[in-house]
PDB file of C-alpha atoms and ligand atoms in Angstrom:
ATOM      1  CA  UNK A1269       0.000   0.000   0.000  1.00  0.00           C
ATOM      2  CA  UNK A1270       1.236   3.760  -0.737  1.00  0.00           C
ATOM      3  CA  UNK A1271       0.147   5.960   2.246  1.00  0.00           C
ATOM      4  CA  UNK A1272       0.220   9.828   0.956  1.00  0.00           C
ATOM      5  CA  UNK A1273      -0.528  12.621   3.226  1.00  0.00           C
ATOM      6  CA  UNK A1274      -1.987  15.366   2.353  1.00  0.00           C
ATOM      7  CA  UNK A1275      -4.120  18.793   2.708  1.00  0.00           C
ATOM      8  CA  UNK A1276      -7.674  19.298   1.247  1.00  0.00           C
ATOM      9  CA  UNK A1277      -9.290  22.666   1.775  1.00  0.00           C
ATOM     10  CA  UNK A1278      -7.242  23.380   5.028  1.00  0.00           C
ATOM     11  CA  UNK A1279      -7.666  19.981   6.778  1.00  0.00           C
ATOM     12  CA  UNK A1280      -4.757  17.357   6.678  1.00  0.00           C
ATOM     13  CA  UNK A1281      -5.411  13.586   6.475  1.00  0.00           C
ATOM     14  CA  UNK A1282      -3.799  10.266   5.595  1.00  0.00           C
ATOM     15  CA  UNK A1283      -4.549   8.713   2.200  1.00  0.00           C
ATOM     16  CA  UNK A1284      -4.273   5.081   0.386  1.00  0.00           C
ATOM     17  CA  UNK A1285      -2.994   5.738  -3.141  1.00  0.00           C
ATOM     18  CA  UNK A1286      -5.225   3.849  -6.149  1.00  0.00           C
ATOM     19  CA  UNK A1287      -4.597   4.061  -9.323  1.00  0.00           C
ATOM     20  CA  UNK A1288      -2.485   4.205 -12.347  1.00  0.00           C
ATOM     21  CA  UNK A1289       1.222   4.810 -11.733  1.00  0.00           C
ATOM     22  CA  UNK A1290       2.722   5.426 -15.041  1.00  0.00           C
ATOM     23  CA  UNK A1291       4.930   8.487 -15.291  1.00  0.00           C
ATOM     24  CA  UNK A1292       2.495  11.224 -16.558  1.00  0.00           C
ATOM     25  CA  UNK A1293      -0.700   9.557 -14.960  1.00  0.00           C
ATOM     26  CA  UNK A1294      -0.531  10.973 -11.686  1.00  0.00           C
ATOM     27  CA  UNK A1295      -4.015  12.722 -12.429  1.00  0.00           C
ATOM     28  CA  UNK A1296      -5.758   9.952 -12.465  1.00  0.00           C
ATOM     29  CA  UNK A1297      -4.320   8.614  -8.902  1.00  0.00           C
ATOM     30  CA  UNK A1298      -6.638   8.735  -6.083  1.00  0.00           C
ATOM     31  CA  UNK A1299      -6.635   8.566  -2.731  1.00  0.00           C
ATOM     32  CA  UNK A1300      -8.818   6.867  -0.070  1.00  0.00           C
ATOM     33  CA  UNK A1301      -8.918   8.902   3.179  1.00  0.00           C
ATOM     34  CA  UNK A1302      -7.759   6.736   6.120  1.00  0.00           C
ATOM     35  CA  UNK A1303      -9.809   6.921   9.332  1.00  0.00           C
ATOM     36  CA  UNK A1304      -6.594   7.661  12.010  1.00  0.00           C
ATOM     37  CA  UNK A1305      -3.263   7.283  11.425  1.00  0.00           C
ATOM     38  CA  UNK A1306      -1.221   4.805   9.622  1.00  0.00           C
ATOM     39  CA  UNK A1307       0.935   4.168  13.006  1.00  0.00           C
ATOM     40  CA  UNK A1308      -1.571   1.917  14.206  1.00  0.00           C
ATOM     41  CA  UNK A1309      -4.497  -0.310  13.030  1.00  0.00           C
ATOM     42  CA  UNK A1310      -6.368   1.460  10.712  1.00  0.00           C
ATOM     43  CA  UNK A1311      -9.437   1.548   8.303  1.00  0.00           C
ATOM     44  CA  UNK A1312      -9.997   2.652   4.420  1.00  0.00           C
ATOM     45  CA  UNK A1313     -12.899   5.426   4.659  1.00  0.00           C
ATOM     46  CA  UNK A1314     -14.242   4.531   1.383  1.00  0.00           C
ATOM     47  CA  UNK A1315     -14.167   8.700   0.532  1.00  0.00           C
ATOM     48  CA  UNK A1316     -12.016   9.158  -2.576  1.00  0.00           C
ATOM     49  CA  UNK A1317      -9.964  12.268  -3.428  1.00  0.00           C
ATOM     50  CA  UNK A1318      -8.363  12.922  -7.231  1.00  0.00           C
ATOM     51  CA  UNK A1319      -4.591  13.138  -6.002  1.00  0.00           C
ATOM     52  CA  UNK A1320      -4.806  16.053  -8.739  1.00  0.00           C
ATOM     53  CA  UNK A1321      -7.114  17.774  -6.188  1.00  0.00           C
ATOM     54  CA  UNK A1322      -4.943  17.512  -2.958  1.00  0.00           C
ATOM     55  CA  UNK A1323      -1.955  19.103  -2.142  1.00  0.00           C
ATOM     56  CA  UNK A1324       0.843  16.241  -1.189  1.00  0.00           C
ATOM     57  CA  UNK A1325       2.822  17.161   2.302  1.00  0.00           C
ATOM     58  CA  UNK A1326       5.936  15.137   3.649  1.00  0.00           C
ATOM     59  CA  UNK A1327       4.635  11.554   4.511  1.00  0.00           C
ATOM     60  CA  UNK A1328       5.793  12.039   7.846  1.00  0.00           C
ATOM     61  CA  UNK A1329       6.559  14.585   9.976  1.00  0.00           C
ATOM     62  CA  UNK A1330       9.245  12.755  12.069  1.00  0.00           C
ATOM     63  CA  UNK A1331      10.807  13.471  15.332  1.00  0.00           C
ATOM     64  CA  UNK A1332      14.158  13.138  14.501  1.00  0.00           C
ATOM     65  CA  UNK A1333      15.930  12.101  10.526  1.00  0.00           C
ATOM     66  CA  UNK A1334      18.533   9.518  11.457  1.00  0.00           C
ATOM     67  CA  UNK A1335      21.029  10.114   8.376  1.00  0.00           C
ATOM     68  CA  UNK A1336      24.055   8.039   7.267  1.00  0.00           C
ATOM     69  CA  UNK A1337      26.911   8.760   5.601  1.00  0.00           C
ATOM     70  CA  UNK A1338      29.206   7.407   3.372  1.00  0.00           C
ATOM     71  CA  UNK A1339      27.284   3.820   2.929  1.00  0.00           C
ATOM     72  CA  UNK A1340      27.858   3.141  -0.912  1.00  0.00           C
ATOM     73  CA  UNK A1341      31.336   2.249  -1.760  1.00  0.00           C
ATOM     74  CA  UNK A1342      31.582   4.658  -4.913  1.00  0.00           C
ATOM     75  CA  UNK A1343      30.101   7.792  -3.304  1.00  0.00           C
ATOM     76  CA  UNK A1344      32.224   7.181  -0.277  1.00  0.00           C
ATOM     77  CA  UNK A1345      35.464   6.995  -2.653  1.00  0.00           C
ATOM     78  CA  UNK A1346      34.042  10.192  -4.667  1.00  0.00           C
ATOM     79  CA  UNK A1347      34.630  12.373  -1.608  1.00  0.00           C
ATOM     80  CA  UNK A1348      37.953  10.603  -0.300  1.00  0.00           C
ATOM     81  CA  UNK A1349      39.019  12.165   3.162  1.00  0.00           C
ATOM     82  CA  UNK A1350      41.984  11.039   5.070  1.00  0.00           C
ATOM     83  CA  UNK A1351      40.030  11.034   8.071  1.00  0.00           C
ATOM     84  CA  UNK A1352      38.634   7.334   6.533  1.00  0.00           C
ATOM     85  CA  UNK A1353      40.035   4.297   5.149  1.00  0.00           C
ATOM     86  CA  UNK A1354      41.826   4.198   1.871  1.00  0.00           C
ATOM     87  CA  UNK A1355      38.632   3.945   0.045  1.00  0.00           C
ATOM     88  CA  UNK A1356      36.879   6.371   2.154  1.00  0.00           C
ATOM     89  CA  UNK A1357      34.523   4.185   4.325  1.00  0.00           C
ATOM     90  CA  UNK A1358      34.128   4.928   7.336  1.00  0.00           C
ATOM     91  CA  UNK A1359      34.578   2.189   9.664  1.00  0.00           C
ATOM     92  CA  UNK A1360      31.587   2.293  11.338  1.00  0.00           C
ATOM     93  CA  UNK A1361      28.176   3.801   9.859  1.00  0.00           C
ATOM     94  CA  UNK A1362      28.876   7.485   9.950  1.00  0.00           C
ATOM     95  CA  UNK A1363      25.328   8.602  11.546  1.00  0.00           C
ATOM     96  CA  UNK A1364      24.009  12.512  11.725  1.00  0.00           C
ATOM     97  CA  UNK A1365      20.776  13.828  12.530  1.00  0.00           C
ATOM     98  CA  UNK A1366      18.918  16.077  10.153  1.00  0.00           C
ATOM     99  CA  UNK A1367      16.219  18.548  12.444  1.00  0.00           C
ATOM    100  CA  UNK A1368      12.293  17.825  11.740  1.00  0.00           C
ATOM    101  CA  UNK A1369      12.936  21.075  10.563  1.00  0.00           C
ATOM    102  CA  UNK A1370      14.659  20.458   7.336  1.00  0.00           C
ATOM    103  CA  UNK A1371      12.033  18.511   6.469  1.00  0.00           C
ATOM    104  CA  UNK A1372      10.147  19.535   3.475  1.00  0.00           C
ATOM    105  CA  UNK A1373       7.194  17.878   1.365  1.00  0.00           C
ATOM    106  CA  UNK A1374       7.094  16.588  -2.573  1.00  0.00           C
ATOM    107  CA  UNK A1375       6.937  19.774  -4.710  1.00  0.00           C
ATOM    108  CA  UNK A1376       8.059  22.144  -1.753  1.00  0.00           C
ATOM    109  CA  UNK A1377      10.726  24.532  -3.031  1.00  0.00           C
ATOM    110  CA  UNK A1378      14.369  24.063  -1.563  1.00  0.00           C
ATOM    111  CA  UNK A1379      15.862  27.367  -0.663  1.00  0.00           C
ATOM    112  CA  UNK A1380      19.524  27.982  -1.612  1.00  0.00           C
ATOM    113  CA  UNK A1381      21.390  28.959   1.358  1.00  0.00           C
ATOM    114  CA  UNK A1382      22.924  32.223   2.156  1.00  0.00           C
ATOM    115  CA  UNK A1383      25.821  30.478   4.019  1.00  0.00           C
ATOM    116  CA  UNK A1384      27.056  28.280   0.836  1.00  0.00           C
ATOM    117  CA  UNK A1385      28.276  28.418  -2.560  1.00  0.00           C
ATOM    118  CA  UNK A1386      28.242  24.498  -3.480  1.00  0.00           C
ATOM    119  CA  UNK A1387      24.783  22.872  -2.849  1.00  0.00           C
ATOM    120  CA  UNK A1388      24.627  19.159  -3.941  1.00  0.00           C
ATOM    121  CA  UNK A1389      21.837  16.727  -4.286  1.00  0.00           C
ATOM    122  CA  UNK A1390      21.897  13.293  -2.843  1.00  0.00           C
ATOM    123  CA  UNK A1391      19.502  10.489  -3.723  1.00  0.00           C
ATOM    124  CA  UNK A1392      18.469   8.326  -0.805  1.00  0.00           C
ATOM    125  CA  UNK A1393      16.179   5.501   0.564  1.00  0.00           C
ATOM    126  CA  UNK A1394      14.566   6.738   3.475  1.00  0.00           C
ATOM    127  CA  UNK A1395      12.934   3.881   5.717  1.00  0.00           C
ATOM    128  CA  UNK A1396      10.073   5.690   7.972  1.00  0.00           C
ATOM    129  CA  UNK A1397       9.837   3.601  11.299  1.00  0.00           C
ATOM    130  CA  UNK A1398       6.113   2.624  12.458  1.00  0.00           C
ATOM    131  CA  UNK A1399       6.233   1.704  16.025  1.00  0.00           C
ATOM    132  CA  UNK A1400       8.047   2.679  18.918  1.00  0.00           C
ATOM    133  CA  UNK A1401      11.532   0.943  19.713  1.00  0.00           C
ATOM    134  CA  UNK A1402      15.103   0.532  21.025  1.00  0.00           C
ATOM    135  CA  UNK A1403      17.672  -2.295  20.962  1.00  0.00           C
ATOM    136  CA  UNK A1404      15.567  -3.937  17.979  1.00  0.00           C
ATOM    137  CA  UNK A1405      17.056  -7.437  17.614  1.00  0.00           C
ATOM    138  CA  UNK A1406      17.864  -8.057  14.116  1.00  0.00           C
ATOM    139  CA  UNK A1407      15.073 -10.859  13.379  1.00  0.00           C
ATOM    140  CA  UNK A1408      12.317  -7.942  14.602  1.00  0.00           C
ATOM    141  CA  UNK A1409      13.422  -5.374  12.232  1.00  0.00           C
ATOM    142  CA  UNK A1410      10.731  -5.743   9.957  1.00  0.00           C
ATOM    143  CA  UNK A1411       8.427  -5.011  12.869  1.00  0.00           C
ATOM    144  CA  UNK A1412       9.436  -1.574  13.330  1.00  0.00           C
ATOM    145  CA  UNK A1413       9.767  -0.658   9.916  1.00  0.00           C
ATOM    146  CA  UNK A1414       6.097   0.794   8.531  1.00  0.00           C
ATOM    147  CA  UNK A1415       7.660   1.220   4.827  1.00  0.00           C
ATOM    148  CA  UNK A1416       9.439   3.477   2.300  1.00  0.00           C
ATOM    149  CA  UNK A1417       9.888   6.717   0.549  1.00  0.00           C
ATOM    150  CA  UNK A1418      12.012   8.952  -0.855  1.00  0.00           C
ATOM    151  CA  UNK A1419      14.562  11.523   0.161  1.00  0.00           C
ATOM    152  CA  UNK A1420      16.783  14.064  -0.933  1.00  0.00           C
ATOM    153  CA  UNK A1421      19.810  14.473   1.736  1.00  0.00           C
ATOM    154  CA  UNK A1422      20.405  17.693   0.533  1.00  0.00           C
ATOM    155  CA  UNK A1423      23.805  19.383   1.600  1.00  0.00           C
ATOM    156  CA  UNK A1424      25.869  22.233   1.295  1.00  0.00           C
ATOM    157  CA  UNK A1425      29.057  20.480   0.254  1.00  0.00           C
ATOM    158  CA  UNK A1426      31.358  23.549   1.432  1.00  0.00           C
ATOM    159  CA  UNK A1427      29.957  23.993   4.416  1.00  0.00           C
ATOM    160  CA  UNK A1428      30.553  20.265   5.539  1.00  0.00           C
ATOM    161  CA  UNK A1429      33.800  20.430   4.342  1.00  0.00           C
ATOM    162  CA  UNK A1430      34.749  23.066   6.334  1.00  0.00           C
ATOM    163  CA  UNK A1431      32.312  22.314   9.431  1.00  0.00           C
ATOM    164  CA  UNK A1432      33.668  19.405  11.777  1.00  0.00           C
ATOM    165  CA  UNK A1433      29.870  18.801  12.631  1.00  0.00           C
ATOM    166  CA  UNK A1434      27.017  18.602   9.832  1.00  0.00           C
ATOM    167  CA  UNK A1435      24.549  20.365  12.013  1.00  0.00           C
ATOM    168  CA  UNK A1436      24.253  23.284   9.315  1.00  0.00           C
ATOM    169  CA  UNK A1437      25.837  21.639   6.346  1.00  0.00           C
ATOM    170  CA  UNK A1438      22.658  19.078   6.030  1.00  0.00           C
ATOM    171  CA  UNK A1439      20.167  20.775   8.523  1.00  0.00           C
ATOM    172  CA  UNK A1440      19.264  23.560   7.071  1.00  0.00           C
ATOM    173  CA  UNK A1441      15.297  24.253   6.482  1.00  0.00           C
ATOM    174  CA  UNK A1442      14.317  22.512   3.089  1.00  0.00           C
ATOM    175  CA  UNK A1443      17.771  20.385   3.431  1.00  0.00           C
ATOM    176  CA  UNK A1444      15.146  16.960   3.656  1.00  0.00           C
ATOM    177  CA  UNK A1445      12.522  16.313   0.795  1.00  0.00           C
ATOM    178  CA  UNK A1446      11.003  13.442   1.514  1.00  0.00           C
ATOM    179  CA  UNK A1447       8.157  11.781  -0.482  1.00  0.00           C
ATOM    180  CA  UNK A1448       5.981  11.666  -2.414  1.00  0.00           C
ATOM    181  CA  UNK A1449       4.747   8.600  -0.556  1.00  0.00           C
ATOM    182  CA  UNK A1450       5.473   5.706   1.903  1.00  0.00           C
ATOM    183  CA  UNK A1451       5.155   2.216   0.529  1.00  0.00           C
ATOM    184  CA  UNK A1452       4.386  -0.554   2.688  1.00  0.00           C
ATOM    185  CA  UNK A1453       5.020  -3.464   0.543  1.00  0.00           C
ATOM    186  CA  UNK A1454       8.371  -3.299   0.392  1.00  0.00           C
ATOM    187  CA  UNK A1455      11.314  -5.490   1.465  1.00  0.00           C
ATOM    188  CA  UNK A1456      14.841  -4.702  -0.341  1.00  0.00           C
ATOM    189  CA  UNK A1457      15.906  -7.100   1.565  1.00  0.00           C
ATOM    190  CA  UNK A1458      13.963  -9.780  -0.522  1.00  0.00           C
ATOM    191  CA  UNK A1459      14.822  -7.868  -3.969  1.00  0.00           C
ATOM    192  CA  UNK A1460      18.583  -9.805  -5.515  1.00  0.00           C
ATOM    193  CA  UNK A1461      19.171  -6.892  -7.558  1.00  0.00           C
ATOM    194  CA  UNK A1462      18.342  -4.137  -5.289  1.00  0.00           C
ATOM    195  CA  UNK A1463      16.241  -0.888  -5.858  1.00  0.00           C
ATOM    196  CA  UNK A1464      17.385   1.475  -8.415  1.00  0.00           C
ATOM    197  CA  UNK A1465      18.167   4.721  -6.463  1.00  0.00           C
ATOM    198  CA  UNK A1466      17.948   7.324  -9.313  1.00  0.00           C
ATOM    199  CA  UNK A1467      18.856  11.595  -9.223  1.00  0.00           C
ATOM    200  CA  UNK A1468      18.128  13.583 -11.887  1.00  0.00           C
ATOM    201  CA  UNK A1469      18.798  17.684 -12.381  1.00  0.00           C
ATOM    202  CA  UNK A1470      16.578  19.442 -15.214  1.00  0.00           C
ATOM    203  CA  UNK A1471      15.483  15.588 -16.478  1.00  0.00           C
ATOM    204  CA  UNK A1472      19.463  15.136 -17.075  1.00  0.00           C
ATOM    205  CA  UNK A1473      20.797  11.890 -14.590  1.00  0.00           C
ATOM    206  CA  UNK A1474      23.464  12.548 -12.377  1.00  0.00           C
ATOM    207  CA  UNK A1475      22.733   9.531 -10.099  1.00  0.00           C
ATOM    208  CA  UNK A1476      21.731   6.185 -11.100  1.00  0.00           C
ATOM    209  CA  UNK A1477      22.419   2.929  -7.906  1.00  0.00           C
ATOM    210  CA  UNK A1478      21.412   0.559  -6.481  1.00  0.00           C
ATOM    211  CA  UNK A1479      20.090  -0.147  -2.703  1.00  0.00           C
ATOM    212  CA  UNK A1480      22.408  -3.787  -3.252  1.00  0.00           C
ATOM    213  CA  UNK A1481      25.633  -1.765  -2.887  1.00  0.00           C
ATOM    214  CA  UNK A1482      24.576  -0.384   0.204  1.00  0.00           C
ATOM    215  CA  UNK A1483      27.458  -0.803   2.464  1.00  0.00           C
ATOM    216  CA  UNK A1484      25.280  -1.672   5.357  1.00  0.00           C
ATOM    217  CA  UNK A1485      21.668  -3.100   4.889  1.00  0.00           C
ATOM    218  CA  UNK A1486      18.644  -1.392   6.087  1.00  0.00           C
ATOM    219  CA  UNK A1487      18.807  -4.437   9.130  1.00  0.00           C
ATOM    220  CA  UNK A1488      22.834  -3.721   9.906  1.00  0.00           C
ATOM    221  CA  UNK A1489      21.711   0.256  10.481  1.00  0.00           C
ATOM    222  CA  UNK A1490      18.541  -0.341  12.293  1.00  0.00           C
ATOM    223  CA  UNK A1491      19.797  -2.461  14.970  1.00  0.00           C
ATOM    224  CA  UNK A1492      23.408   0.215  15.209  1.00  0.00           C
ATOM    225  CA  UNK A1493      21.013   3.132  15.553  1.00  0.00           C
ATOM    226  CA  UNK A1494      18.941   1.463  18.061  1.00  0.00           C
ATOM    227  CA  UNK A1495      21.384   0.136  20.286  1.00  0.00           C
ATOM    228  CA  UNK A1496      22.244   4.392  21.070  1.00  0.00           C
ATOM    229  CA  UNK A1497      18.750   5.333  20.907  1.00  0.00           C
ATOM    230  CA  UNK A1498      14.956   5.314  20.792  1.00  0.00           C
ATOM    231  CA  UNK A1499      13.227   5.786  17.542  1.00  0.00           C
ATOM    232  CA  UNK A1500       9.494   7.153  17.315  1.00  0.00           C
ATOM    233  CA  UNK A1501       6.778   6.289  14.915  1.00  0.00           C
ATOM    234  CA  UNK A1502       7.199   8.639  11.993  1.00  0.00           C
ATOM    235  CA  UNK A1503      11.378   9.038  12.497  1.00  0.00           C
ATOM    236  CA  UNK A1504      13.295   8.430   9.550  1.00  0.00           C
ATOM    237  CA  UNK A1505      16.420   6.781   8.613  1.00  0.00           C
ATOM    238  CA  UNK A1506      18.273   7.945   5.092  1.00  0.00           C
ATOM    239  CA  UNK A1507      20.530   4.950   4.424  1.00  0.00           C
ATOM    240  CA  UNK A1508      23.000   7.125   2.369  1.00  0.00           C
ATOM    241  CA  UNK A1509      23.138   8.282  -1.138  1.00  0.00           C
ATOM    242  CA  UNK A1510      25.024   6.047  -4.614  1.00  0.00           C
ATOM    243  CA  UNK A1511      27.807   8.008  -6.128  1.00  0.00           C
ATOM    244  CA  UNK A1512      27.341  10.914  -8.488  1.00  0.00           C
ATOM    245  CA  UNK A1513      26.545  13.661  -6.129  1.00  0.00           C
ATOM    246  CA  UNK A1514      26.929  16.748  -7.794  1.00  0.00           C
ATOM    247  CA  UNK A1515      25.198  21.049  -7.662  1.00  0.00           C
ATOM    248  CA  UNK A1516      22.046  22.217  -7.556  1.00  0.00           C
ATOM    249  CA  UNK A1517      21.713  25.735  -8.478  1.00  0.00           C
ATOM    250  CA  UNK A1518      18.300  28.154  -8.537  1.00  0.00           C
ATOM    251  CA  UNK A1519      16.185  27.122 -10.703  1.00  0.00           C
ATOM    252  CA  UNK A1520      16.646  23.455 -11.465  1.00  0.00           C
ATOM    253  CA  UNK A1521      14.257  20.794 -10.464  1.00  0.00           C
ATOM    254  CA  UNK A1522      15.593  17.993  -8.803  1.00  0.00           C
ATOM    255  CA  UNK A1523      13.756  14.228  -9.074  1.00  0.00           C
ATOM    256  CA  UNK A1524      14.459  11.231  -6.963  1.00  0.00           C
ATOM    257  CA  UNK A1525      12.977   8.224  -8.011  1.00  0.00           C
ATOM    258  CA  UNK A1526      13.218   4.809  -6.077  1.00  0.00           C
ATOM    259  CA  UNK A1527      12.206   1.887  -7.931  1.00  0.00           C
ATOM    260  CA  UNK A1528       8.771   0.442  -7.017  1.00  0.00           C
ATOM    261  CA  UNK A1529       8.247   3.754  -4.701  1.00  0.00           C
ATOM    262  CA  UNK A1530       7.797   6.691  -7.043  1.00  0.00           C
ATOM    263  CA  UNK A1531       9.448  10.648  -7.814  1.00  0.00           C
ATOM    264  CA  UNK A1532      10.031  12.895  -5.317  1.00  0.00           C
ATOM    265  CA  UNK A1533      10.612  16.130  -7.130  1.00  0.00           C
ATOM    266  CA  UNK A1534      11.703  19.572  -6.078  1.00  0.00           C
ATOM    267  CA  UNK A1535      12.720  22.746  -7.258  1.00  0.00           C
ATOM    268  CA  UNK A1536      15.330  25.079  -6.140  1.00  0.00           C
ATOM    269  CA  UNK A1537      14.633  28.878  -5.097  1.00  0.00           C
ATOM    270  CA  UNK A1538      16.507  31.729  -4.290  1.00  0.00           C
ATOM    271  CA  UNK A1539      16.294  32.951  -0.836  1.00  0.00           C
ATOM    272  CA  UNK A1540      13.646  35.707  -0.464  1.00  0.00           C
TER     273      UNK A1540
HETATM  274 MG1   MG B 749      23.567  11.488   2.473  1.00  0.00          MG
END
């Protein structure tokens, strides 16, 4: 199931997308309002919405964005740094937190930073977490997990270069698009080849992986982050971007796509 949310003349709800899902049929999606919240046992209302008629939000609005680093091989050797091995990787997951701040919505404008000259794009799995837990053993997992989306771990390359700590570098507001829907019936896990993790700028690629080169699995960096701390239903883990990270500048339009999730898509503004 795809689990939207979304605003409708001023009230915000929970929605089950139907419908088509070819690229350019997004008009004829719809989506059936949920009675409560998808963080617990919940009902279809049987009222339909045209997606067309909605406006999409960020599928979550988490406590906390549980980020990691350097966890594809290639991306990690694309930014070298002594401070890691000879290929880059860290040597254990390199975690950060991203505010519920940064967090921004499918179609929500990013807004270039006064503080940086070198904004890139990164493509990323996000897993959104459905109950709450700590010290998850690895065979429960899939418990806690309540599905996927996309996200954009959007950072201002300069900044983290020059920052020890990537509290403003990757926090900034409209530094996490996520969207433009969870889906439940997902297991990468289960999928050989992995999920294609896909960027592109203006409709031109700059990032094409997969979630199989993932240095750690989805499992490996659920159980590390638990171990340190509690996560709440609606916090979000970004399991790192593939290589091929590379600017943003104002006025290009920035897709993610996940395979078997959908395109999260957002432009970039100048600050007003
Ligand atoms: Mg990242």
């Amino acid at each position: 199931m795809r689990i939207a949310r979304f605003s409708i003349d001023g009230n915000v709800a929970f929605g089950a997308v139907e419908g088509g899902t070819a690229p350019g049929a997004e008009g004829e999606l719809v989506l059936d309002i949920i009675k409560g919240i998808p963080f617990a046992d919940f009902e279809l209302s049987g009222t339909k919405v045209p997606l067309s008629k909605v406006r999409l939000l960020p599928p979550v609005l988490p406590n906390k964005v549980v980020a990691v680093g350097r966890n594809y091989a290639e991306h990690a050797a694309e930014l070298g740094n002594a401070a890691f091995d000879e290929q880059g990787r860290p040597e254990a997951p390199l975690t950060f937190f991203k505010p519920s701040t940064s967090v921004v919505g499918p179609g929500d404008p990013i807004t270039y930073p006064s503080f940086t000259q070198d904004l890139h794009h990164e493509a990323e799995l996000a897993v959104v977490i459905g109950r709450m837990c700590r010290e998850v053993p690895r065979e429960r997992v899939k418990d806690v997990i309540l599905g996927y989306t996309c996200a954009n771990d959007v950072t201002a390359r300069d900044v983290q270069q020059r920052e020890k700590q990537w509290a403003r570098a990757k926090g900034f507001d409209s530094a996490c698009p996520l969207g433009p829907w969870i889906e439940t019936g997902l297991d990468p896990a289960a999928i050989a080849e992995g999920l294609a993790v896909q960027c592109t700028v203006n409709g031109e690629q700059r990032q094409l992986g997969s979630t199989r080169d993932m240095i750690r699995s989805v499992e490996d960096l659920v159980v590390h982050i638990t171990e340190a701390m509690t996560l709440l239903p609606g916090d979000v883990i970004l399991t790192g971007t593939p290589a091929g990270v590379g600017p943003l500048n104002v006025g290009d339009e920035v897709a993610v796509t996940i395979e078997g999730i959908g395109t999260l898509t957002n432009k970039v503004i100048k600050r007003g």
